[in-house]
Amino acid sequence: MQQKAKAKPNMKHLELTEKQEYLAFNEQDLIIIDKVQDLPENSTYYTEHVLVIICTAGKMQVEYDGKCITIQEGDLFLGVPGSVLSDYMVSPKFDCKLLAIRPSELMSSRETHTPVINSMLYVKTNPVVRLTESDSQDVFAYYSLICSRIRQAEHHYKNTEMRSLINAFLLKVIGIMDNEMNVPETEATVRGDQLVEKFVWMVNENRGRNRLVEYYANRLNITSKYLSTLVRSSLNHTPTEIIQVMTTKEIERRLRYTDDSIKQISHAMNFPNTSFFGKYFKQHSGMTPNSYRKKYHK
């Protein structure tokens, strides 16, 4: 890397060494790490960014939201905001390109809306895809162009150019994931798509603090019944199911990666009491909060 960014990335639990070089656009909207050998192993990274990892050599084994996955040469990994990567191990020759993109960048282009939302739940459990030769060439062409433009001198249209390049790169990555999903296109109206998109992002940003469908419907100025119809049609899931999945993931994250007590977690996530909190988590995870925490804190 030829240029070092001025500000360190704002990724919780991610601390780069002084010799770790990286590029950044608009401080935190886009962070690029060209080589990752200096990052400490067995660390826990909680990110509010979209993570794209392109493995160029060797192999990495990592726990992603509690699920062990393997990323090897020729693979592309796509991580959604609010995810946790931990306990990773790499082979001696492992190397990759890592891009961390602020979620707001996904919303700056209308074309990215529907594919992003339709891919979100799939990517949560299937974050790795093998790149074809053609896809690999395209992905690296975008990557090289983005790096080149970041280093370029400032000009009047640089921000607009960069955001267009980032969106084009994301569209390519999401298109690759979409081919793996093989999900049929929906017939929802543009207005309906926009409402579904806003709902999913609101749930993701809320981190399980509000679990009533009515809360989100009211914020969208529509009825709960209409929201349910839109979400079912677009995502093949009910609003309640999406809320439950993201709430359970957030509880798991807090139990595993924080020292907060059960009572503190329950209070922070707006449960009426710890008893109700425990019943909710057991219903959706199959374990009590204490049992889940002990499983990972032996």
PDB file of C-alpha atoms in Angstrom:
ATOM      1  CA  MET A   1       0.000   0.000   0.000  1.00  0.00           C
ATOM      2  CA  GLN A   2       1.395   3.438  -0.865  1.00  0.00           C
ATOM      3  CA  GLN A   3      -0.740   5.691   1.305  1.00  0.00           C
ATOM      4  CA  LYS A   4      -1.898   5.475   4.897  1.00  0.00           C
ATOM      5  CA  ALA A   5      -5.222   6.884   5.984  1.00  0.00           C
ATOM      6  CA  LYS A   6      -5.290   9.589   8.626  1.00  0.00           C
ATOM      7  CA  ALA A   7      -8.010   8.128  10.837  1.00  0.00           C
ATOM      8  CA  LYS A   8      -8.223   4.627  12.251  1.00  0.00           C
ATOM      9  CA  PRO A   9     -11.266   2.538  11.317  1.00  0.00           C
ATOM     10  CA  ASN A  10     -14.225   2.752  13.669  1.00  0.00           C
ATOM     11  CA  MET A  11     -14.820  -0.991  14.022  1.00  0.00           C
ATOM     12  CA  LYS A  12     -15.478  -2.221  17.544  1.00  0.00           C
ATOM     13  CA  HIS A  13     -12.870  -4.715  18.786  1.00  0.00           C
ATOM     14  CA  LEU A  14     -10.719  -4.072  15.698  1.00  0.00           C
ATOM     15  CA  GLU A  15      -7.407  -2.448  16.536  1.00  0.00           C
ATOM     16  CA  LEU A  16      -4.812  -2.146  13.800  1.00  0.00           C
ATOM     17  CA  THR A  17      -1.128  -2.137  14.638  1.00  0.00           C
ATOM     18  CA  GLU A  18       0.868   0.973  13.810  1.00  0.00           C
ATOM     19  CA  LYS A  19       2.541  -0.817  10.910  1.00  0.00           C
ATOM     20  CA  GLN A  20      -0.761  -2.040   9.443  1.00  0.00           C
ATOM     21  CA  GLU A  21      -1.441  -0.037   6.307  1.00  0.00           C
ATOM     22  CA  TYR A  22      -4.888   0.710   5.001  1.00  0.00           C
ATOM     23  CA  LEU A  23      -6.780   3.081   2.755  1.00  0.00           C
ATOM     24  CA  ALA A  24      -9.903   4.989   3.721  1.00  0.00           C
ATOM     25  CA  PHE A  25     -12.479   7.010   1.833  1.00  0.00           C
ATOM     26  CA  ASN A  26     -14.358   9.737   3.695  1.00  0.00           C
ATOM     27  CA  GLU A  27     -12.695   8.491   6.917  1.00  0.00           C
ATOM     28  CA  GLN A  28     -15.045   5.569   7.667  1.00  0.00           C
ATOM     29  CA  ASP A  29     -17.397   5.093   4.703  1.00  0.00           C
ATOM     30  CA  LEU A  30     -14.905   2.708   3.112  1.00  0.00           C
ATOM     31  CA  ILE A  31     -11.836   1.046   4.651  1.00  0.00           C
ATOM     32  CA  ILE A  32      -9.506  -1.154   2.600  1.00  0.00           C
ATOM     33  CA  ILE A  33      -6.840  -3.426   4.083  1.00  0.00           C
ATOM     34  CA  ASP A  34      -4.580  -4.926   1.436  1.00  0.00           C
ATOM     35  CA  LYS A  35      -2.703  -7.342   3.703  1.00  0.00           C
ATOM     36  CA  VAL A  36      -3.924  -8.780   6.999  1.00  0.00           C
ATOM     37  CA  GLN A  37      -0.943 -10.742   8.300  1.00  0.00           C
ATOM     38  CA  ASP A  38      -0.387  -8.275  11.135  1.00  0.00           C
ATOM     39  CA  LEU A  39      -3.874  -8.628  12.652  1.00  0.00           C
ATOM     40  CA  PRO A  40      -3.767 -10.682  15.878  1.00  0.00           C
ATOM     41  CA  GLU A  41      -5.325 -14.132  15.730  1.00  0.00           C
ATOM     42  CA  ASN A  42      -8.037 -15.327  18.130  1.00  0.00           C
ATOM     43  CA  SER A  43      -9.458 -11.817  18.438  1.00  0.00           C
ATOM     44  CA  THR A  44     -13.118 -10.847  18.379  1.00  0.00           C
ATOM     45  CA  TYR A  45     -14.316  -8.336  15.812  1.00  0.00           C
ATOM     46  CA  TYR A  46     -17.783  -6.820  16.009  1.00  0.00           C
ATOM     47  CA  THR A  47     -18.502  -4.682  13.001  1.00  0.00           C
ATOM     48  CA  GLU A  48     -21.180  -2.238  11.993  1.00  0.00           C
ATOM     49  CA  HIS A  49     -19.833  -2.291   8.440  1.00  0.00           C
ATOM     50  CA  VAL A  50     -20.488  -4.566   5.487  1.00  0.00           C
ATOM     51  CA  LEU A  51     -17.375  -6.760   5.229  1.00  0.00           C
ATOM     52  CA  VAL A  52     -16.062  -8.119   1.950  1.00  0.00           C
ATOM     53  CA  ILE A  53     -13.089 -10.490   2.164  1.00  0.00           C
ATOM     54  CA  ILE A  54     -11.478 -11.812  -1.010  1.00  0.00           C
ATOM     55  CA  CYS A  55      -9.062 -14.638  -0.230  1.00  0.00           C
ATOM     56  CA  THR A  56      -6.009 -14.516  -2.498  1.00  0.00           C
ATOM     57  CA  ALA A  57      -3.852 -17.204  -0.874  1.00  0.00           C
ATOM     58  CA  GLY A  58      -3.995 -19.841   1.832  1.00  0.00           C
ATOM     59  CA  LYS A  59      -6.965 -20.473   4.070  1.00  0.00           C
ATOM     60  CA  MET A  60      -8.787 -18.938   7.036  1.00  0.00           C
ATOM     61  CA  GLN A  61     -11.073 -20.635   9.536  1.00  0.00           C
ATOM     62  CA  VAL A  62     -13.304 -18.249  11.468  1.00  0.00           C
ATOM     63  CA  GLU A  63     -16.392 -18.295  13.652  1.00  0.00           C
ATOM     64  CA  TYR A  64     -19.035 -16.052  12.086  1.00  0.00           C
ATOM     65  CA  ASP A  65     -21.998 -15.327  14.355  1.00  0.00           C
ATOM     66  CA  GLY A  66     -21.314 -18.600  16.160  1.00  0.00           C
ATOM     67  CA  LYS A  67     -20.946 -20.709  13.000  1.00  0.00           C
ATOM     68  CA  CYS A  68     -17.534 -22.058  11.966  1.00  0.00           C
ATOM     69  CA  ILE A  69     -16.748 -21.299   8.321  1.00  0.00           C
ATOM     70  CA  THR A  70     -13.720 -21.723   6.070  1.00  0.00           C
ATOM     71  CA  ILE A  71     -12.502 -19.174   3.541  1.00  0.00           C
ATOM     72  CA  GLN A  72      -9.870 -20.347   1.093  1.00  0.00           C
ATOM     73  CA  GLU A  73      -8.075 -19.087  -2.010  1.00  0.00           C
ATOM     74  CA  GLY A  74     -10.619 -18.064  -4.633  1.00  0.00           C
ATOM     75  CA  ASP A  75     -13.454 -17.514  -2.124  1.00  0.00           C
ATOM     76  CA  LEU A  76     -15.400 -14.333  -1.436  1.00  0.00           C
ATOM     77  CA  PHE A  77     -16.862 -13.679   2.007  1.00  0.00           C
ATOM     78  CA  LEU A  78     -19.702 -11.192   2.550  1.00  0.00           C
ATOM     79  CA  GLY A  79     -20.518 -10.228   6.155  1.00  0.00           C
ATOM     80  CA  VAL A  80     -23.546  -8.133   7.067  1.00  0.00           C
ATOM     81  CA  PRO A  81     -23.531  -5.325   9.668  1.00  0.00           C
ATOM     82  CA  GLY A  82     -23.977  -6.357  13.286  1.00  0.00           C
ATOM     83  CA  SER A  83     -22.000  -9.582  12.854  1.00  0.00           C
ATOM     84  CA  VAL A  84     -19.253 -11.021  15.030  1.00  0.00           C
ATOM     85  CA  LEU A  85     -16.098 -12.728  13.750  1.00  0.00           C
ATOM     86  CA  SER A  86     -14.021 -14.529  16.355  1.00  0.00           C
ATOM     87  CA  ASP A  87     -11.507 -17.309  17.029  1.00  0.00           C
ATOM     88  CA  TYR A  88     -10.013 -17.201  13.581  1.00  0.00           C
ATOM     89  CA  MET A  89      -6.957 -19.126  12.468  1.00  0.00           C
ATOM     90  CA  VAL A  90      -5.036 -18.695   9.234  1.00  0.00           C
ATOM     91  CA  SER A  91      -2.594 -20.832   7.294  1.00  0.00           C
ATOM     92  CA  PRO A  92       1.029 -19.599   7.048  1.00  0.00           C
ATOM     93  CA  LYS A  93       0.568 -18.202   3.532  1.00  0.00           C
ATOM     94  CA  PHE A  94      -2.892 -16.736   4.045  1.00  0.00           C
ATOM     95  CA  ASP A  95      -3.585 -13.377   2.436  1.00  0.00           C
ATOM     96  CA  CYS A  96      -6.671 -11.488   1.366  1.00  0.00           C
ATOM     97  CA  LYS A  97      -8.180  -8.159   0.409  1.00  0.00           C
ATOM     98  CA  LEU A  98     -10.583  -6.752   3.013  1.00  0.00           C
ATOM     99  CA  LEU A  99     -13.114  -3.993   2.424  1.00  0.00           C
ATOM    100  CA  ALA A 100     -15.326  -2.541   5.167  1.00  0.00           C
ATOM    101  CA  ILE A 101     -18.200  -0.470   3.796  1.00  0.00           C
ATOM    102  CA  ARG A 102     -20.562   1.673   5.844  1.00  0.00           C
ATOM    103  CA  PRO A 103     -24.154   0.377   5.427  1.00  0.00           C
ATOM    104  CA  SER A 104     -25.382   3.824   4.385  1.00  0.00           C
ATOM    105  CA  GLU A 105     -23.469   3.383   1.152  1.00  0.00           C
ATOM    106  CA  LEU A 106     -25.833   0.545   0.283  1.00  0.00           C
ATOM    107  CA  MET A 107     -28.775   2.902   0.419  1.00  0.00           C
ATOM    108  CA  SER A 108     -27.335   5.666  -1.741  1.00  0.00           C
ATOM    109  CA  SER A 109     -28.294   3.912  -4.968  1.00  0.00           C
ATOM    110  CA  ARG A 110     -31.823   2.716  -5.733  1.00  0.00           C
ATOM    111  CA  GLU A 111     -30.476  -0.216  -7.758  1.00  0.00           C
ATOM    112  CA  THR A 112     -28.854  -1.800  -4.693  1.00  0.00           C
ATOM    113  CA  HIS A 113     -32.011  -1.800  -2.549  1.00  0.00           C
ATOM    114  CA  THR A 114     -33.882  -4.945  -3.516  1.00  0.00           C
ATOM    115  CA  PRO A 115     -30.890  -7.272  -4.027  1.00  0.00           C
ATOM    116  CA  VAL A 116     -29.362  -6.218  -0.702  1.00  0.00           C
ATOM    117  CA  ILE A 117     -32.529  -6.895   1.267  1.00  0.00           C
ATOM    118  CA  ASN A 118     -33.307 -10.162  -0.521  1.00  0.00           C
ATOM    119  CA  SER A 119     -29.752 -11.363   0.151  1.00  0.00           C
ATOM    120  CA  MET A 120     -29.468 -10.308   3.802  1.00  0.00           C
ATOM    121  CA  LEU A 121     -31.003 -13.326   5.526  1.00  0.00           C
ATOM    122  CA  TYR A 122     -29.347 -15.736   3.091  1.00  0.00           C
ATOM    123  CA  VAL A 123     -25.907 -14.218   3.623  1.00  0.00           C
ATOM    124  CA  LYS A 124     -26.326 -14.470   7.405  1.00  0.00           C
ATOM    125  CA  THR A 125     -26.047 -18.256   7.118  1.00  0.00           C
ATOM    126  CA  ASN A 126     -24.225 -18.595   3.755  1.00  0.00           C
ATOM    127  CA  PRO A 127     -21.544 -15.886   3.711  1.00  0.00           C
ATOM    128  CA  VAL A 128     -18.964 -17.621   1.469  1.00  0.00           C
ATOM    129  CA  VAL A 129     -19.067 -18.168  -2.284  1.00  0.00           C
ATOM    130  CA  ARG A 130     -16.502 -19.554  -4.726  1.00  0.00           C
ATOM    131  CA  LEU A 131     -15.603 -17.004  -7.413  1.00  0.00           C
ATOM    132  CA  THR A 132     -15.640 -18.043 -11.048  1.00  0.00           C
ATOM    133  CA  GLU A 133     -12.725 -16.876 -13.188  1.00  0.00           C
ATOM    134  CA  SER A 134     -14.912 -14.228 -14.805  1.00  0.00           C
ATOM    135  CA  ASP A 135     -16.321 -12.974 -11.480  1.00  0.00           C
ATOM    136  CA  SER A 136     -12.850 -12.898  -9.957  1.00  0.00           C
ATOM    137  CA  GLN A 137     -11.564 -10.730 -12.800  1.00  0.00           C
ATOM    138  CA  ASP A 138     -14.472  -8.321 -12.407  1.00  0.00           C
ATOM    139  CA  VAL A 139     -14.149  -8.098  -8.616  1.00  0.00           C
ATOM    140  CA  PHE A 140     -10.419  -7.371  -8.762  1.00  0.00           C
ATOM    141  CA  ALA A 141     -10.919  -4.847 -11.558  1.00  0.00           C
ATOM    142  CA  TYR A 142     -13.316  -2.917  -9.316  1.00  0.00           C
ATOM    143  CA  TYR A 143     -10.988  -3.333  -6.335  1.00  0.00           C
ATOM    144  CA  SER A 144      -7.962  -1.979  -8.227  1.00  0.00           C
ATOM    145  CA  LEU A 145      -9.962   0.925  -9.623  1.00  0.00           C
ATOM    146  CA  ILE A 146     -11.326   1.882  -6.189  1.00  0.00           C
ATOM    147  CA  CYS A 147      -7.828   1.794  -4.643  1.00  0.00           C
ATOM    148  CA  SER A 148      -6.480   3.883  -7.508  1.00  0.00           C
ATOM    149  CA  ARG A 149      -9.213   6.499  -7.158  1.00  0.00           C
ATOM    150  CA  ILE A 150      -8.762   6.772  -3.375  1.00  0.00           C
ATOM    151  CA  ARG A 151      -5.108   7.696  -3.947  1.00  0.00           C
ATOM    152  CA  GLN A 152      -6.055  10.185  -6.638  1.00  0.00           C
ATOM    153  CA  ALA A 153      -5.838  13.887  -5.896  1.00  0.00           C
ATOM    154  CA  GLU A 154      -9.025  15.608  -4.744  1.00  0.00           C
ATOM    155  CA  HIS A 155     -11.295  17.044  -7.417  1.00  0.00           C
ATOM    156  CA  HIS A 156     -14.808  18.458  -7.496  1.00  0.00           C
ATOM    157  CA  TYR A 157     -16.503  15.162  -8.402  1.00  0.00           C
ATOM    158  CA  LYS A 158     -14.328  12.737  -6.437  1.00  0.00           C
ATOM    159  CA  ASN A 159     -16.925  11.929  -3.730  1.00  0.00           C
ATOM    160  CA  THR A 160     -19.611  11.261  -6.341  1.00  0.00           C
ATOM    161  CA  GLU A 161     -17.221   9.142  -8.400  1.00  0.00           C
ATOM    162  CA  MET A 162     -16.167   7.120  -5.348  1.00  0.00           C
ATOM    163  CA  ARG A 163     -19.743   6.428  -4.240  1.00  0.00           C
ATOM    164  CA  SER A 164     -20.618   5.293  -7.748  1.00  0.00           C
ATOM    165  CA  LEU A 165     -17.641   2.926  -7.775  1.00  0.00           C
ATOM    166  CA  ILE A 166     -18.509   1.529  -4.335  1.00  0.00           C
ATOM    167  CA  ASN A 167     -22.103   0.916  -5.399  1.00  0.00           C
ATOM    168  CA  ALA A 168     -20.960  -0.744  -8.618  1.00  0.00           C
ATOM    169  CA  PHE A 169     -18.626  -2.997  -6.622  1.00  0.00           C
ATOM    170  CA  LEU A 170     -21.418  -3.879  -4.183  1.00  0.00           C
ATOM    171  CA  LEU A 171     -23.813  -4.631  -7.026  1.00  0.00           C
ATOM    172  CA  LYS A 172     -21.256  -7.044  -8.477  1.00  0.00           C
ATOM    173  CA  VAL A 173     -20.720  -8.787  -5.119  1.00  0.00           C
ATOM    174  CA  ILE A 174     -24.444  -8.983  -4.385  1.00  0.00           C
ATOM    175  CA  GLY A 175     -25.068 -10.256  -7.908  1.00  0.00           C
ATOM    176  CA  ILE A 176     -22.611 -13.091  -7.266  1.00  0.00           C
ATOM    177  CA  MET A 177     -24.403 -14.004  -4.038  1.00  0.00           C
ATOM    178  CA  ASP A 178     -27.772 -13.671  -5.761  1.00  0.00           C
ATOM    179  CA  ASN A 179     -26.759 -16.272  -8.350  1.00  0.00           C
ATOM    180  CA  GLU A 180     -26.036 -18.692  -5.524  1.00  0.00           C
ATOM    181  CA  MET A 181     -29.389 -17.973  -3.900  1.00  0.00           C
ATOM    182  CA  ASN A 182     -31.395 -18.519  -7.084  1.00  0.00           C
ATOM    183  CA  VAL A 183     -34.273 -16.556  -5.535  1.00  0.00           C
ATOM    184  CA  PRO A 184     -37.041 -15.630  -7.995  1.00  0.00           C
ATOM    185  CA  GLU A 185     -37.779 -11.947  -8.493  1.00  0.00           C
ATOM    186  CA  THR A 186     -40.790 -10.550  -6.673  1.00  0.00           C
ATOM    187  CA  GLU A 187     -43.613  -8.549  -8.222  1.00  0.00           C
ATOM    188  CA  ALA A 188     -43.805  -6.003  -5.407  1.00  0.00           C
ATOM    189  CA  THR A 189     -44.216  -2.386  -6.395  1.00  0.00           C
ATOM    190  CA  VAL A 190     -41.355   0.076  -6.019  1.00  0.00           C
ATOM    191  CA  ARG A 191     -43.198   1.618  -3.070  1.00  0.00           C
ATOM    192  CA  GLY A 192     -43.613  -1.800  -1.461  1.00  0.00           C
ATOM    193  CA  ASP A 193     -39.935  -2.621  -1.993  1.00  0.00           C
ATOM    194  CA  GLN A 194     -38.898   0.627  -0.346  1.00  0.00           C
ATOM    195  CA  LEU A 195     -41.066  -0.086   2.703  1.00  0.00           C
ATOM    196  CA  VAL A 196     -39.634  -3.597   3.087  1.00  0.00           C
ATOM    197  CA  GLU A 197     -36.106  -2.234   2.768  1.00  0.00           C
ATOM    198  CA  LYS A 198     -36.718   0.381   5.437  1.00  0.00           C
ATOM    199  CA  PHE A 199     -38.288  -2.218   7.732  1.00  0.00           C
ATOM    200  CA  VAL A 200     -35.307  -4.589   7.537  1.00  0.00           C
ATOM    201  CA  TRP A 201     -32.767  -1.821   8.094  1.00  0.00           C
ATOM    202  CA  MET A 202     -34.798  -0.463  11.019  1.00  0.00           C
ATOM    203  CA  VAL A 203     -34.898  -3.910  12.656  1.00  0.00           C
ATOM    204  CA  ASN A 204     -31.176  -4.390  12.089  1.00  0.00           C
ATOM    205  CA  GLU A 205     -30.322  -0.990  13.571  1.00  0.00           C
ATOM    206  CA  ASN A 206     -32.733  -1.441  16.498  1.00  0.00           C
ATOM    207  CA  ARG A 207     -30.803  -4.511  17.728  1.00  0.00           C
ATOM    208  CA  GLY A 208     -33.866  -6.177  19.268  1.00  0.00           C
ATOM    209  CA  ARG A 209     -34.899  -3.328  21.534  1.00  0.00           C
ATOM    210  CA  ASN A 210     -38.355  -3.131  19.898  1.00  0.00           C
ATOM    211  CA  ARG A 211     -39.952  -6.447  18.989  1.00  0.00           C
ATOM    212  CA  LEU A 212     -43.508  -5.455  18.056  1.00  0.00           C
ATOM    213  CA  VAL A 213     -44.466  -5.398  14.395  1.00  0.00           C
ATOM    214  CA  GLU A 214     -46.786  -2.495  15.218  1.00  0.00           C
ATOM    215  CA  TYR A 215     -43.797  -0.370  16.271  1.00  0.00           C
ATOM    216  CA  TYR A 216     -42.213  -0.621  12.812  1.00  0.00           C
ATOM    217  CA  ALA A 217     -45.527  -0.335  10.966  1.00  0.00           C
ATOM    218  CA  ASN A 218     -46.295   2.895  12.827  1.00  0.00           C
ATOM    219  CA  ARG A 219     -42.901   4.336  11.956  1.00  0.00           C
ATOM    220  CA  LEU A 220     -43.568   3.483   8.314  1.00  0.00           C
ATOM    221  CA  ASN A 221     -47.075   4.949   8.510  1.00  0.00           C
ATOM    222  CA  ILE A 222     -48.752   1.739   7.362  1.00  0.00           C
ATOM    223  CA  THR A 223     -50.825  -0.972   9.052  1.00  0.00           C
ATOM    224  CA  SER A 224     -49.250  -4.091  10.534  1.00  0.00           C
ATOM    225  CA  LYS A 225     -51.321  -6.236   8.186  1.00  0.00           C
ATOM    226  CA  TYR A 226     -50.030  -4.383   5.121  1.00  0.00           C
ATOM    227  CA  LEU A 227     -46.429  -4.626   6.363  1.00  0.00           C
ATOM    228  CA  SER A 228     -46.862  -8.360   6.888  1.00  0.00           C
ATOM    229  CA  THR A 229     -48.207  -8.765   3.344  1.00  0.00           C
ATOM    230  CA  LEU A 230     -45.287  -6.834   1.841  1.00  0.00           C
ATOM    231  CA  VAL A 231     -42.605  -8.659   3.830  1.00  0.00           C
ATOM    232  CA  ARG A 232     -44.066 -12.106   3.111  1.00  0.00           C
ATOM    233  CA  SER A 233     -44.234 -11.342  -0.600  1.00  0.00           C
ATOM    234  CA  SER A 234     -40.716  -9.930  -0.814  1.00  0.00           C
ATOM    235  CA  LEU A 235     -38.722 -12.029   1.674  1.00  0.00           C
ATOM    236  CA  ASN A 236     -40.773 -15.188   2.207  1.00  0.00           C
ATOM    237  CA  HIS A 237     -40.707 -14.509   5.955  1.00  0.00           C
ATOM    238  CA  THR A 238     -43.082 -12.753   8.330  1.00  0.00           C
ATOM    239  CA  PRO A 239     -42.015  -9.497  10.031  1.00  0.00           C
ATOM    240  CA  THR A 240     -42.133 -11.314  13.372  1.00  0.00           C
ATOM    241  CA  GLU A 241     -39.721 -13.997  12.125  1.00  0.00           C
ATOM    242  CA  ILE A 242     -37.223 -11.379  10.963  1.00  0.00           C
ATOM    243  CA  ILE A 243     -37.471  -9.512  14.267  1.00  0.00           C
ATOM    244  CA  GLN A 244     -36.979 -12.757  16.207  1.00  0.00           C
ATOM    245  CA  VAL A 245     -33.921 -13.796  14.194  1.00  0.00           C
ATOM    246  CA  MET A 246     -32.174 -10.450  14.631  1.00  0.00           C
ATOM    247  CA  THR A 247     -33.161 -10.166  18.305  1.00  0.00           C
ATOM    248  CA  THR A 248     -31.834 -13.638  19.084  1.00  0.00           C
ATOM    249  CA  LYS A 249     -28.576 -12.877  17.254  1.00  0.00           C
ATOM    250  CA  GLU A 250     -28.137  -9.706  19.308  1.00  0.00           C
ATOM    251  CA  ILE A 251     -28.781 -11.536  22.584  1.00  0.00           C
ATOM    252  CA  GLU A 252     -26.259 -14.211  21.595  1.00  0.00           C
ATOM    253  CA  ARG A 253     -23.694 -11.530  20.809  1.00  0.00           C
ATOM    254  CA  ARG A 254     -24.176  -9.830  24.173  1.00  0.00           C
ATOM    255  CA  LEU A 255     -24.024 -13.133  26.082  1.00  0.00           C
ATOM    256  CA  ARG A 256     -20.862 -14.270  24.336  1.00  0.00           C
ATOM    257  CA  TYR A 257     -18.874 -11.115  23.885  1.00  0.00           C
ATOM    258  CA  THR A 258     -19.785  -8.810  26.794  1.00  0.00           C
ATOM    259  CA  ASP A 259     -19.515  -9.092  30.562  1.00  0.00           C
ATOM    260  CA  ASP A 260     -22.988  -7.620  31.093  1.00  0.00           C
ATOM    261  CA  SER A 261     -25.148  -9.552  33.522  1.00  0.00           C
ATOM    262  CA  ILE A 262     -28.357 -11.254  32.393  1.00  0.00           C
ATOM    263  CA  LYS A 263     -30.279  -8.496  34.149  1.00  0.00           C
ATOM    264  CA  GLN A 264     -28.295  -5.783  32.375  1.00  0.00           C
ATOM    265  CA  ILE A 265     -28.833  -7.371  28.971  1.00  0.00           C
ATOM    266  CA  SER A 266     -32.527  -7.829  29.673  1.00  0.00           C
ATOM    267  CA  HIS A 267     -32.858  -4.183  30.684  1.00  0.00           C
ATOM    268  CA  ALA A 268     -30.797  -2.889  27.735  1.00  0.00           C
ATOM    269  CA  MET A 269     -33.031  -4.772  25.303  1.00  0.00           C
ATOM    270  CA  ASN A 270     -36.258  -3.517  26.885  1.00  0.00           C
ATOM    271  CA  PHE A 271     -37.574  -6.807  28.260  1.00  0.00           C
ATOM    272  CA  PRO A 272     -40.054  -6.323  31.132  1.00  0.00           C
ATOM    273  CA  ASN A 273     -38.042  -8.630  33.434  1.00  0.00           C
ATOM    274  CA  THR A 274     -35.321 -11.289  33.388  1.00  0.00           C
ATOM    275  CA  SER A 275     -37.873 -14.089  33.573  1.00  0.00           C
ATOM    276  CA  PHE A 276     -39.557 -13.013  30.355  1.00  0.00           C
ATOM    277  CA  PHE A 277     -36.133 -12.426  28.784  1.00  0.00           C
ATOM    278  CA  GLY A 278     -35.049 -15.979  29.653  1.00  0.00           C
ATOM    279  CA  LYS A 279     -38.240 -17.519  28.266  1.00  0.00           C
ATOM    280  CA  TYR A 280     -37.944 -15.534  25.041  1.00  0.00           C
ATOM    281  CA  PHE A 281     -34.340 -16.561  24.446  1.00  0.00           C
ATOM    282  CA  LYS A 282     -34.965 -20.230  25.258  1.00  0.00           C
ATOM    283  CA  GLN A 283     -37.969 -20.314  22.929  1.00  0.00           C
ATOM    284  CA  HIS A 284     -35.908 -19.049  20.007  1.00  0.00           C
ATOM    285  CA  SER A 285     -32.503 -20.595  20.737  1.00  0.00           C
ATOM    286  CA  GLY A 286     -33.350 -23.766  22.653  1.00  0.00           C
ATOM    287  CA  MET A 287     -31.128 -22.728  25.578  1.00  0.00           C
ATOM    288  CA  THR A 288     -31.422 -20.534  28.653  1.00  0.00           C
ATOM    289  CA  PRO A 289     -29.245 -17.390  28.701  1.00  0.00           C
ATOM    290  CA  ASN A 290     -27.063 -18.850  31.471  1.00  0.00           C
ATOM    291  CA  SER A 291     -26.618 -22.148  29.636  1.00  0.00           C
ATOM    292  CA  TYR A 292     -25.695 -20.343  26.429  1.00  0.00           C
ATOM    293  CA  ARG A 293     -23.154 -18.143  28.210  1.00  0.00           C
ATOM    294  CA  LYS A 294     -21.600 -21.108  30.070  1.00  0.00           C
ATOM    295  CA  LYS A 295     -21.246 -22.972  26.766  1.00  0.00           C
ATOM    296  CA  TYR A 296     -18.802 -20.324  25.565  1.00  0.00           C
ATOM    297  CA  HIS A 297     -17.280 -19.249  28.889  1.00  0.00           C
ATOM    298  CA  LYS A 298     -15.847 -22.500  30.124  1.00  0.00           C
TER     299      LYS A 298
END
